[in-house]
Coordinates of C-alpha atoms in Angstrom, one line a residue:
Chain A
M16 CA 0.0 0.0 0.0
S17 CA 1.3 3.4 -0.9
E18 CA 1.6 6.2 1.7
D19 CA -0.7 8.3 -0.5
I20 CA -3.7 6.2 0.5
K21 CA -6.1 8.2 2.6
N22 CA -9.1 7.5 4.7
F23 CA -12.3 8.8 3.2
L24 CA -15.6 8.8 5.1
Y25 CA -18.9 9.6 3.4
L26 CA -21.3 10.9 6.0
N27 CA -24.9 10.2 5.1
R28 CA -27.6 12.0 7.0
R29 CA -30.6 12.1 4.7
A30 CA -33.5 9.8 3.9
P31 CA -33.4 8.2 0.4
Y32 CA -36.2 9.6 -1.8
G33 CA -37.2 13.0 -0.5
T34 CA -34.0 14.6 -1.8
I35 CA -31.3 13.6 -4.2
Y36 CA -28.6 13.5 -1.6
A37 CA -28.6 9.7 -0.9
W38 CA -28.3 8.7 -4.5
E39 CA -25.8 11.4 -5.2
S40 CA -23.7 10.1 -2.3
L41 CA -23.9 6.6 -3.6
E42 CA -22.8 7.6 -7.1
V43 CA -19.9 9.6 -5.8
V44 CA -18.8 6.6 -3.6
L45 CA -18.9 4.3 -6.6
I46 CA -16.9 6.7 -8.8
G47 CA -14.5 7.5 -6.0
A48 CA -13.9 3.8 -5.4
A49 CA -12.1 3.7 -8.8
F50 CA -9.2 5.5 -7.0
D51 CA -7.2 3.4 -4.6
Q52 CA -8.3 4.9 -1.3
K53 CA -9.7 3.5 1.8
V54 CA -13.4 4.3 1.7
S55 CA -16.0 3.9 4.4
L56 CA -19.6 5.1 4.9
A57 CA -21.4 6.4 8.0
F58 CA -25.2 6.4 8.3
V59 CA -26.3 9.0 10.8
D60 CA -29.7 10.7 11.5
D61 CA -32.2 10.1 8.7
G62 CA -29.3 8.5 6.7
V63 CA -30.1 5.2 8.4
F64 CA -33.3 5.1 6.4
Q65 CA -31.2 4.7 3.2
I66 CA -30.4 1.1 4.1
V67 CA -33.8 -0.1 5.5
K68 CA -34.8 -3.3 3.9
G69 CA -38.0 -3.9 1.9
Q70 CA -37.8 -0.6 -0.2
D71 CA -40.2 -0.7 -3.2
T72 CA -40.5 2.5 -5.2
S73 CA -42.7 1.0 -8.0
A74 CA -45.6 3.2 -7.0
I75 CA -43.7 6.5 -6.8
E76 CA -42.0 6.3 -10.2
M77 CA -38.5 6.7 -8.8
K78 CA -35.5 4.4 -9.2
N79 CA -35.2 2.0 -6.2
F80 CA -31.4 2.3 -5.6
S81 CA -31.4 0.3 -2.4
P82 CA -30.1 -2.9 -4.3
T83 CA -27.0 -0.8 -5.2
Y84 CA -25.8 -0.8 -1.6
S85 CA -25.3 -4.6 -2.1
A86 CA -22.8 -3.9 -4.8
L87 CA -20.5 -1.8 -2.5
G88 CA -18.6 -4.9 -1.5
D89 CA -17.6 -5.5 -5.2
Y90 CA -16.2 -2.0 -5.2
D91 CA -14.1 -2.8 -2.1
V92 CA -16.3 -0.6 0.1
N93 CA -16.9 -2.9 3.1
Q94 CA -17.0 -0.6 6.2
L95 CA -20.5 0.7 6.7
Y96 CA -20.9 2.3 10.1
V97 CA -24.5 2.8 11.4
E98 CA -25.0 5.0 14.4
Q99 CA -26.9 3.1 17.2
E100 CA -28.5 6.3 18.6
S101 CA -29.9 7.3 15.2
L102 CA -31.4 3.8 14.8
E103 CA -33.0 3.9 18.2
E104 CA -34.4 7.5 17.8
R105 CA -36.2 6.1 14.7
G106 CA -37.5 3.0 16.3
L107 CA -35.1 0.8 14.2
S108 CA -32.8 -2.0 15.0
V109 CA -30.1 -3.7 12.9
D110 CA -32.8 -6.3 11.9
D111 CA -34.6 -3.6 10.0
L112 CA -31.6 -3.0 7.8
M113 CA -30.6 -4.8 4.6
H114 CA -28.0 -7.6 5.2
L115 CA -25.1 -6.1 3.4
T116 CA -22.0 -8.2 2.9
W117 CA -18.7 -8.4 1.1
E118 CA -16.7 -11.3 -0.1
D119 CA -13.1 -11.7 1.0
E120 CA -11.1 -12.8 -2.0
D121 CA -8.2 -13.7 0.2
E122 CA -10.3 -16.1 2.2
D123 CA -11.8 -18.0 -0.8
W124 CA -14.6 -15.5 -1.1
A125 CA -15.9 -15.9 2.4
E126 CA -18.9 -13.7 3.0
K127 CA -18.5 -11.1 5.7
D128 CA -20.8 -8.5 7.2
S129 CA -20.2 -4.9 6.0
I130 CA -22.5 -3.2 8.5
R131 CA -21.1 -2.3 11.9
V132 CA -23.5 -0.6 14.4
V133 CA -21.5 1.8 16.5
S134 CA -22.3 4.2 19.3
R135 CA -22.2 8.0 18.7
A136 CA -19.0 8.1 20.9
E137 CA -17.4 5.4 18.8
L138 CA -18.4 7.1 15.6
N139 CA -16.8 10.4 16.8
K140 CA -13.5 8.5 17.1
I141 CA -14.0 7.0 13.7
I142 CA -14.6 10.5 12.2
E143 CA -11.5 11.8 14.1
A144 CA -9.4 9.1 12.4
Q145 CA -10.4 10.2 8.8
D146 CA -8.3 12.3 6.4
V147 CA -11.4 13.5 4.5
V148 CA -15.1 13.6 5.4
F149 CA -17.7 14.1 2.6
S150 CA -21.1 15.2 3.8
F151 CA -24.4 14.4 2.1
Chain L
M23 CA -29.7 9.5 -32.4
A24 CA -31.5 6.2 -32.9
I25 CA -31.0 2.6 -34.1
E26 CA -33.5 1.3 -36.7
I27 CA -34.4 -2.4 -36.5
D28 CA -37.2 -3.9 -38.6
G29 CA -38.9 -0.5 -38.8
K30 CA -38.7 0.1 -35.1
S31 CA -36.7 2.9 -33.7
F32 CA -34.5 2.6 -30.6
E33 CA -33.5 6.0 -29.2
T34 CA -29.9 6.4 -28.1
D35 CA -28.0 9.2 -26.3
E36 CA -25.1 11.2 -27.7
E37 CA -22.7 8.5 -26.8
G38 CA -24.7 5.8 -28.3
Y39 CA -26.2 4.3 -25.2
L40 CA -29.8 3.1 -25.2
V41 CA -32.1 5.7 -23.6
N42 CA -34.7 3.3 -22.3
L43 CA -33.1 0.1 -21.1
N44 CA -36.5 -1.7 -21.0
E45 CA -36.7 -1.5 -24.8
W46 CA -33.6 -3.6 -25.2
I47 CA -33.8 -6.7 -27.4
P48 CA -30.8 -8.9 -28.5
A49 CA -31.1 -7.3 -32.0
V50 CA -30.1 -4.0 -30.5
A51 CA -26.7 -5.5 -29.4
E52 CA -26.3 -7.1 -32.9
A53 CA -27.0 -3.7 -34.6
M54 CA -24.6 -1.8 -32.3
A55 CA -21.9 -4.5 -32.8
K56 CA -22.3 -4.2 -36.6
E57 CA -21.7 -0.5 -36.4
D58 CA -18.5 -1.2 -34.5
D59 CA -17.4 -3.8 -37.1
L60 CA -17.8 -6.6 -34.5
A61 CA -19.4 -10.0 -34.9
L62 CA -20.9 -11.2 -31.7
T63 CA -19.9 -14.7 -30.6
D64 CA -21.1 -16.8 -27.7
E65 CA -18.2 -15.4 -25.6
H66 CA -19.5 -11.9 -26.2
W67 CA -23.0 -12.9 -25.2
D68 CA -21.7 -14.4 -22.0
I69 CA -20.5 -11.0 -21.0
I70 CA -23.5 -9.1 -22.3
N71 CA -25.9 -11.4 -20.4
F72 CA -23.7 -11.2 -17.3
L73 CA -23.9 -7.4 -17.4
R74 CA -27.7 -7.5 -17.8
E75 CA -28.0 -9.8 -14.8
Y76 CA -25.7 -7.6 -12.8
Y77 CA -27.8 -4.5 -13.6
E78 CA -31.0 -6.4 -12.8
E79 CA -29.6 -7.3 -9.3
Y80 CA -27.8 -4.1 -8.4
Q81 CA -29.3 -1.4 -10.6
I82 CA -25.9 -0.2 -11.8
A83 CA -23.5 -1.0 -14.6
P84 CA -20.3 -2.2 -12.9
A85 CA -17.0 -0.5 -13.4
V86 CA -14.5 -2.5 -15.5
R87 CA -12.5 -3.5 -12.4
V88 CA -15.6 -4.8 -10.7
L89 CA -16.8 -6.5 -13.9
T90 CA -13.4 -8.2 -14.3
K91 CA -13.4 -9.5 -10.8
A92 CA -17.0 -10.7 -11.0
V93 CA -16.5 -12.5 -14.3
G94 CA -13.4 -14.2 -12.8
K95 CA -15.4 -15.4 -9.9
K96 CA -18.3 -16.7 -12.1
M97 CA -16.5 -17.9 -15.2
G98 CA -13.0 -18.5 -14.1
K99 CA -9.7 -16.7 -14.1
E100 CA -9.0 -17.2 -17.8
K101 CA -12.0 -15.0 -18.6
G102 CA -11.8 -12.7 -15.6
N103 CA -8.9 -10.7 -16.8
S104 CA -8.7 -7.5 -18.7
K105 CA -6.7 -9.0 -21.6
Y106 CA -9.5 -11.4 -22.4
L107 CA -12.3 -8.8 -22.0
Y108 CA -10.5 -6.2 -24.1
A109 CA -9.9 -8.8 -26.8
L110 CA -13.7 -9.3 -26.9
F111 CA -14.6 -5.6 -26.6
P112 CA -11.8 -3.5 -28.0
Y113 CA -13.5 -0.2 -27.0
G114 CA -13.5 -1.4 -23.4
P115 CA -15.5 -4.1 -21.7
G116 CA -17.1 -1.5 -19.5
K117 CA -18.2 1.1 -22.1
Q118 CA -18.7 -1.1 -25.2
A119 CA -20.2 -4.2 -23.6
C120 CA -22.5 -2.1 -21.4
R121 CA -23.7 -0.2 -24.5
F122 CA -24.4 -3.5 -26.3
A123 CA -26.3 -4.7 -23.2
G124 CA -28.5 -1.6 -23.3
L125 CA -27.2 -0.4 -19.9
P126 CA -26.1 3.1 -19.1
K127 CA -22.4 4.0 -19.0
P128 CA -20.8 2.2 -16.1
T129 CA -20.9 4.0 -12.7
G130 CA -17.3 4.6 -11.8
C131 CA -16.2 4.6 -15.4
I132 CA -13.9 7.6 -15.8
Chain M
M27 CA -6.5 15.3 14.3
S28 CA -8.1 18.7 14.8
E29 CA -11.5 19.2 13.3
L30 CA -13.4 22.2 12.0
H31 CA -17.2 21.5 12.0
T32 CA -19.4 23.7 9.9
V33 CA -23.2 24.2 10.2
N34 CA -25.1 26.1 7.5
K35 CA -28.7 25.3 8.4
S36 CA -31.0 27.0 10.9
P37 CA -31.2 25.0 14.2
F38 CA -34.9 25.8 14.3
E39 CA -35.6 24.1 11.0
K40 CA -33.0 21.2 10.7
N41 CA -31.1 19.0 13.1
S42 CA -27.7 19.9 11.6
F43 CA -26.7 22.0 14.6
D44 CA -27.8 19.4 17.2
S45 CA -26.2 16.6 15.2
C46 CA -23.0 18.6 15.0
L47 CA -22.9 19.1 18.8
G48 CA -23.5 15.4 19.3
H49 CA -20.4 14.6 17.2
V50 CA -18.0 17.3 18.1
L51 CA -14.9 16.3 20.2
E52 CA -13.3 18.5 22.8
G53 CA -10.7 20.8 21.2
S54 CA -12.6 21.1 18.0
A55 CA -14.0 24.3 16.4
V56 CA -17.6 24.9 15.2
L57 CA -18.2 27.5 12.5
L58 CA -21.8 28.8 12.0
Y59 CA -22.5 30.3 8.6
E60 CA -25.4 30.9 6.2
D61 CA -28.6 30.0 8.1
G62 CA -26.4 28.4 10.7
V63 CA -25.8 31.8 12.2
Y64 CA -29.2 31.7 13.8
A65 CA -27.7 29.2 16.3
A66 CA -25.4 32.0 17.5
L67 CA -28.1 34.1 18.9
K68 CA -28.7 35.0 22.6
G69 CA -32.0 34.2 24.3
T70 CA -32.7 31.3 22.1
A71 CA -33.1 27.6 22.7
T72 CA -29.6 27.1 21.2
E73 CA -27.8 29.5 23.5
G74 CA -27.6 27.0 26.4
K75 CA -26.3 24.3 24.0
V76 CA -23.5 26.5 22.9
K77 CA -22.5 27.2 26.5
A78 CA -22.8 23.6 27.5
A79 CA -20.4 22.4 24.8
Q80 CA -17.2 21.8 26.8
G81 CA -13.9 22.7 25.2
V82 CA -15.4 23.6 21.8
K83 CA -14.7 27.0 20.3
F84 CA -17.5 28.6 18.3
Y85 CA -17.3 31.0 15.4
A86 CA -20.0 32.8 13.4
L87 CA -19.6 34.4 9.9
G88 CA -20.0 38.1 10.2
P89 CA -21.3 38.8 6.6
D90 CA -24.1 36.2 7.1
L91 CA -25.1 37.8 10.5
K92 CA -25.2 41.3 8.9
A93 CA -27.2 40.1 5.9
R94 CA -29.8 38.7 8.2
G95 CA -30.0 42.0 10.3
L96 CA -28.4 40.3 13.3
A97 CA -26.3 42.9 15.2
Q98 CA -23.2 41.7 17.0
D99 CA -24.7 42.4 20.4
R100 CA -27.3 39.7 19.8
V101 CA -24.6 37.0 19.4
S102 CA -24.0 34.8 22.5
D103 CA -20.9 35.6 24.6
G104 CA -18.0 33.4 23.7
I105 CA -18.8 33.1 20.0
E106 CA -16.2 34.9 17.9
I107 CA -17.4 36.7 14.8
I108 CA -15.1 36.3 11.8
D109 CA -15.0 37.4 8.2
Y110 CA -14.4 35.3 5.0
A111 CA -10.6 35.5 5.5
G112 CA -11.1 34.2 9.0
F113 CA -13.1 31.3 7.5
V114 CA -10.2 30.4 5.2
D115 CA -7.8 30.6 8.1
L116 CA -9.9 28.3 10.2
A117 CA -10.1 25.8 7.4
T118 CA -6.4 25.7 6.9
E119 CA -5.6 25.6 10.6
H120 CA -7.5 22.4 11.1
D121 CA -6.6 19.0 9.7
K122 CA -10.1 18.5 8.2
V123 CA -13.5 20.0 7.8
V124 CA -16.7 18.1 8.8
A125 CA -19.7 19.7 7.3
W126 CA -23.2 19.3 8.8
V127 CA -25.3 20.2 5.8

């Protein structure tokens, strides 16, 4: 690994369909993943609604982009931090979220969980450790 | 721009990608390949079909790097490498194969 | 690493300000600009939150206060008013910017 590799965190704080932020963030993540950087995502506040399972946009004539989160592992984005407090405030638990995984090529494609539920205090330390934070 | 097949018109954008991916039929890929002076073989179709399945599942066209890795996993290392894929699709397995498959330009394709 | 947090939304309309305060570490700075400057006012529901944030230095962007008719004497004690050059200085003095948009 080169010393130029930096830690990028995408901070997602908005629900998926009311504004364009969530989809824009996802697109930037996928484009940014082409560069060799260490990328992780954080879901905070209404951002946790982005990865709730069972989304079906067929009746609102919008693209359902929730399946795209499952492709993040293919793009080597496999650290998805979800803030515990934000889930609780919204009556959600990790069981309400999509089961997002990545496959570890070095371990014969073993499937591993991408989502890590962290407390606000833990997330603050994660933010502190980043080189760059992109907010959406 | 548009592609004409048996009197039916398929609208494409300025880069030649199909505007409405639901309109896609195999003849669209054949017509696009002909314009690129390419004859589609079973090996081409394996990749085109793979891309369509990938889009169906994830709602995005994969970047070349991602496609290469995924093809390697599904079809073996001898196909999951850029040399093989570029030999099939000289204008780039991402851009050209996605275009044939009726998908948008790959996300993460720069 | 030192952090500059920025808030550009009104604390009375969006949760950006509250969310920022929940994620700011001691020793960090918070800059209020655009509609975020409403969080800098005295006698509001936000004044106590600014005072309660231990070890956090607050700044408000003067031009945005002025544009909104908010005189300096209405800004809570302890919040430093800066201009655009001060904004740039803050951004360069800190290792990174965390925006609460």
